[in-house]
Amino acid sequence: MILKVALSIGLLLYAISTFLYLYRILKGPTTSDKVIALDSTGMNLVAIVALLSILYDTDAYLDVILLIALLAFIGTVSFAKFVEKGKVIDRERDN
Amino acid sequence: MKTNNVLLRNVTKVVAFIIFLFSLHLFFAGHYNPGGGFVAGLTSAGAITLTLLAYDIKTVQGMLHMNTIMLTAFGLLIAFCTGMIGIFSGKPFLTHKFGDVVLPILGKTALHTATLFDLGIYLVVVGVTLTIIQTIGESD
């Protein structure tokens, strides 16, 4: 019972946090703000999936956690490279 | 301005191995747990994509030494031959076999030919994803 209450409070806080990140994604003055907000949204999703897997009492979602974290990392790296260089994948080494 | 992304390259050297091991775990867990050939192939392609982001297409092709289109064809061939096992043993197409096999190091192991079919799916997914990414990356 107390576990369910605590998990519900945690999920509510993470939902509020994700909505605040959504505001930053929509209103961010620069592209970098939006990219960082997207990356943090991914980390919030990791936490939400972890709390849900405790709530549903299953370990079937634990692979999803690692997968979301890896995809958020790769996505953020590619966005960062696009912001810095203008293209995501180089054809030849230039340094 | 010349940038030196030494941080990204050193992180990639560690993280790409972790992603690849995770994809192997997903591949072999697919029979009893969430996972399987499709998501394992996508995760392996993600590891190679991260290497592509940190380096460039020519370096990664020099690391891998493989033609991604031939990889796709090889995966399709494996999946088709796995289906032919059923026909040659007098059963319908794609009938799978399973049983305990004594392997040299591992001992008595329960094996299933559905794993070979999954290996075909894995190779097709890796090949198609890398072909798409490299083709888009090469065109200017």
Coordinates of C-alpha atoms in Angstrom, one line a residue:
Chain A
M1 CA 0.0 0.0 0.0
I2 CA 2.6 2.5 1.0
L3 CA 4.7 1.3 -1.9
K4 CA 1.9 2.1 -4.3
V5 CA 1.4 5.6 -2.8
A6 CA 5.1 6.3 -3.0
L7 CA 5.3 5.1 -6.6
S8 CA 2.3 7.2 -7.6
I9 CA 3.8 10.3 -6.1
G10 CA 7.1 9.6 -7.9
L11 CA 5.3 9.0 -11.2
L12 CA 3.3 12.3 -10.7
L13 CA 6.5 14.2 -10.0
Y14 CA 8.2 12.7 -13.1
A15 CA 5.1 13.6 -15.2
I16 CA 5.3 17.2 -14.0
S17 CA 9.0 17.3 -14.7
T18 CA 8.5 15.9 -18.2
F19 CA 5.8 18.6 -18.9
L20 CA 8.2 21.3 -17.8
Y21 CA 10.8 19.8 -20.2
L22 CA 8.2 19.9 -22.9
Y23 CA 7.7 23.6 -22.3
R24 CA 11.5 24.0 -22.8
I25 CA 11.4 21.9 -26.0
L26 CA 8.6 24.1 -27.4
K27 CA 9.9 27.5 -26.2
G28 CA 13.7 27.0 -26.1
P29 CA 15.4 30.0 -27.6
T30 CA 18.3 28.0 -29.2
T31 CA 18.5 24.5 -30.7
S32 CA 20.9 23.4 -28.0
D33 CA 18.2 24.1 -25.3
K34 CA 15.8 21.9 -27.2
V35 CA 18.3 19.1 -27.6
I36 CA 19.2 19.1 -23.9
A37 CA 15.5 19.1 -23.0
L38 CA 14.9 16.1 -25.3
D39 CA 17.9 14.3 -23.7
S40 CA 16.5 14.9 -20.2
T41 CA 13.1 13.8 -21.3
G42 CA 14.7 10.5 -22.3
M43 CA 16.2 10.2 -18.9
N44 CA 12.8 10.9 -17.3
L45 CA 11.3 8.2 -19.5
V46 CA 14.0 5.8 -18.1
A47 CA 12.9 6.6 -14.6
I48 CA 9.2 6.3 -15.4
V49 CA 9.7 2.9 -17.0
A50 CA 11.7 1.8 -13.9
L51 CA 8.9 3.0 -11.6
L52 CA 6.2 1.3 -13.7
S53 CA 8.2 -2.0 -13.7
I54 CA 8.1 -1.8 -9.9
L55 CA 4.4 -0.9 -9.9
Y56 CA 3.5 -3.9 -12.3
D57 CA 5.9 -6.2 -10.3
T58 CA 7.7 -7.4 -13.4
D59 CA 11.2 -7.5 -14.7
A60 CA 10.3 -7.6 -18.4
Y61 CA 10.8 -3.8 -18.8
L62 CA 14.4 -3.8 -17.6
D63 CA 15.8 -4.2 -21.1
V64 CA 13.7 -1.2 -22.2
I65 CA 15.5 1.0 -19.6
L66 CA 18.9 0.3 -21.0
L67 CA 17.6 0.6 -24.6
I68 CA 16.0 4.0 -24.0
A69 CA 19.3 5.3 -22.3
L70 CA 21.4 4.1 -25.2
L71 CA 19.1 5.5 -27.9
A72 CA 18.9 8.8 -26.0
F73 CA 22.7 8.9 -26.0
I74 CA 23.1 8.1 -29.7
G75 CA 20.4 10.6 -30.6
T76 CA 21.9 13.4 -28.5
V77 CA 25.4 12.8 -30.0
S78 CA 24.0 13.0 -33.5
F79 CA 22.1 16.2 -32.7
A80 CA 25.2 17.7 -31.2
K81 CA 27.2 16.8 -34.2
F82 CA 24.6 18.3 -36.5
V83 CA 24.6 21.5 -34.5
E84 CA 28.4 21.7 -34.5
K85 CA 29.3 20.6 -38.0
G86 CA 26.1 20.9 -40.1
K87 CA 26.3 17.2 -41.1
V88 CA 25.8 14.1 -39.0
I89 CA 28.1 11.5 -40.7
D90 CA 31.4 12.5 -42.3
R91 CA 32.6 10.8 -45.5
E92 CA 36.3 11.1 -44.8
R93 CA 38.4 11.8 -41.7
D94 CA 39.2 15.5 -41.6
N95 CA 41.3 15.7 -38.4
Chain B
M1 CA 37.8 25.9 -36.6
K2 CA 39.3 22.4 -36.3
T3 CA 37.6 20.4 -33.6
N4 CA 39.2 17.5 -31.8
N5 CA 36.5 15.2 -30.5
V6 CA 38.8 13.0 -28.4
L7 CA 36.2 12.8 -25.6
L8 CA 33.5 11.4 -28.0
R9 CA 36.0 9.0 -29.6
N10 CA 37.2 7.5 -26.3
V11 CA 33.6 7.2 -24.9
T12 CA 32.6 5.5 -28.1
K13 CA 35.3 2.9 -27.8
V14 CA 33.8 1.8 -24.4
V15 CA 30.1 2.4 -25.1
A16 CA 30.0 0.6 -28.5
F17 CA 31.2 -2.6 -26.9
I18 CA 28.6 -2.3 -24.1
I19 CA 25.9 -1.8 -26.7
F20 CA 27.1 -4.7 -28.7
L21 CA 27.2 -7.0 -25.7
F22 CA 23.7 -5.8 -24.8
S23 CA 22.5 -6.7 -28.3
L24 CA 24.0 -10.2 -27.9
H25 CA 22.1 -10.5 -24.6
L26 CA 18.9 -9.4 -26.4
F27 CA 19.5 -11.9 -29.2
F28 CA 20.0 -15.0 -26.9
A29 CA 17.3 -13.9 -24.4
G30 CA 14.7 -13.8 -27.2
H31 CA 13.4 -17.3 -26.7
Y32 CA 12.2 -16.9 -23.1
N33 CA 12.4 -13.2 -22.4
P34 CA 11.7 -10.0 -24.2
G35 CA 14.2 -9.6 -27.1
G36 CA 14.9 -11.4 -30.3
G37 CA 16.6 -10.9 -33.6
F38 CA 14.9 -7.7 -34.6
V39 CA 15.7 -5.5 -31.6
A40 CA 19.1 -7.1 -31.3
G41 CA 19.8 -6.2 -34.9
L42 CA 18.7 -2.6 -34.3
T43 CA 20.9 -2.4 -31.2
S44 CA 23.9 -3.7 -33.1
A45 CA 23.2 -1.2 -35.9
G46 CA 23.0 1.5 -33.1
A47 CA 26.5 0.5 -31.9
I48 CA 27.9 0.8 -35.5
T49 CA 26.0 4.1 -35.9
L50 CA 27.7 5.5 -32.8
T51 CA 31.0 4.5 -34.3
L52 CA 30.0 6.2 -37.6
L53 CA 29.2 9.4 -35.6
A54 CA 32.5 9.4 -33.8
Y55 CA 34.6 8.5 -36.9
D56 CA 33.6 8.6 -40.5
I57 CA 32.3 6.2 -43.2
K58 CA 35.7 5.2 -44.6
T59 CA 37.2 4.4 -41.2
V60 CA 34.3 2.3 -40.1
Q61 CA 34.2 0.4 -43.4
G62 CA 38.0 -0.3 -42.9
M63 CA 37.1 -1.5 -39.4
L64 CA 34.3 -3.8 -40.4
H65 CA 35.4 -5.2 -43.8
M66 CA 31.9 -6.2 -44.9
N67 CA 29.4 -5.4 -47.6
T68 CA 26.1 -4.6 -45.9
I69 CA 24.0 -5.6 -49.0
M70 CA 25.8 -9.0 -49.0
L71 CA 25.1 -9.2 -45.3
T72 CA 21.4 -8.8 -46.0
A73 CA 21.4 -11.4 -48.7
F74 CA 23.3 -13.8 -46.4
G75 CA 20.7 -13.3 -43.6
L76 CA 17.9 -14.0 -46.1
L77 CA 19.7 -17.2 -47.2
I78 CA 20.1 -18.4 -43.6
A79 CA 16.4 -17.8 -42.9
F80 CA 15.4 -19.6 -46.1
C81 CA 17.7 -22.6 -45.4
T82 CA 16.2 -22.9 -41.9
G83 CA 12.8 -23.2 -43.5
M84 CA 14.1 -25.9 -45.9
I85 CA 15.1 -28.1 -42.8
G86 CA 11.4 -28.8 -42.3
I87 CA 10.9 -29.8 -46.0
F88 CA 13.9 -32.2 -46.0
S89 CA 12.7 -34.0 -42.9
G90 CA 9.2 -34.6 -44.5
K91 CA 7.4 -31.9 -42.6
P92 CA 5.8 -28.6 -43.8
F93 CA 8.0 -25.6 -44.7
L94 CA 9.4 -23.8 -41.6
T95 CA 8.9 -26.7 -39.2
H96 CA 11.6 -26.4 -36.6
K97 CA 13.6 -29.0 -34.9
F98 CA 14.9 -29.0 -31.3
G99 CA 16.7 -31.3 -29.0
D100 CA 19.7 -31.7 -26.6
V101 CA 23.0 -31.6 -28.4
V102 CA 26.4 -32.4 -26.7
L103 CA 28.7 -29.6 -27.5
P104 CA 32.5 -29.8 -27.0
I105 CA 32.9 -27.1 -24.3
L106 CA 29.4 -26.4 -23.1
G107 CA 28.3 -30.0 -22.6
K108 CA 24.7 -31.0 -23.1
T109 CA 22.8 -28.0 -24.4
A110 CA 19.2 -27.6 -25.5
L111 CA 19.2 -26.1 -29.0
H112 CA 16.5 -25.0 -31.4
T113 CA 16.7 -24.2 -35.0
A114 CA 14.5 -21.1 -34.4
T115 CA 17.7 -19.5 -33.2
L116 CA 19.2 -19.9 -36.7
F117 CA 16.0 -18.2 -38.2
D118 CA 16.5 -15.4 -35.6
L119 CA 20.2 -15.1 -36.7
G120 CA 18.9 -14.6 -40.3
I121 CA 16.5 -11.8 -39.1
Y122 CA 19.4 -10.3 -37.1
L123 CA 21.7 -10.1 -40.1
V124 CA 18.9 -8.8 -42.4
V125 CA 18.1 -6.0 -39.9
V126 CA 21.7 -5.0 -39.4
G127 CA 22.4 -5.0 -43.1
V128 CA 19.3 -3.0 -44.1
T129 CA 19.8 -0.4 -41.3
L130 CA 23.5 0.1 -42.1
T131 CA 22.8 0.2 -45.9
I132 CA 20.2 3.0 -45.3
I133 CA 22.4 5.0 -43.0
Q134 CA 25.5 4.7 -45.2
T135 CA 23.7 5.5 -48.4
I136 CA 22.1 8.6 -46.9
G137 CA 25.4 9.6 -45.3
E138 CA 27.4 9.3 -48.5
S139 CA 25.1 11.3 -50.8
D140 CA 25.7 15.1 -50.7

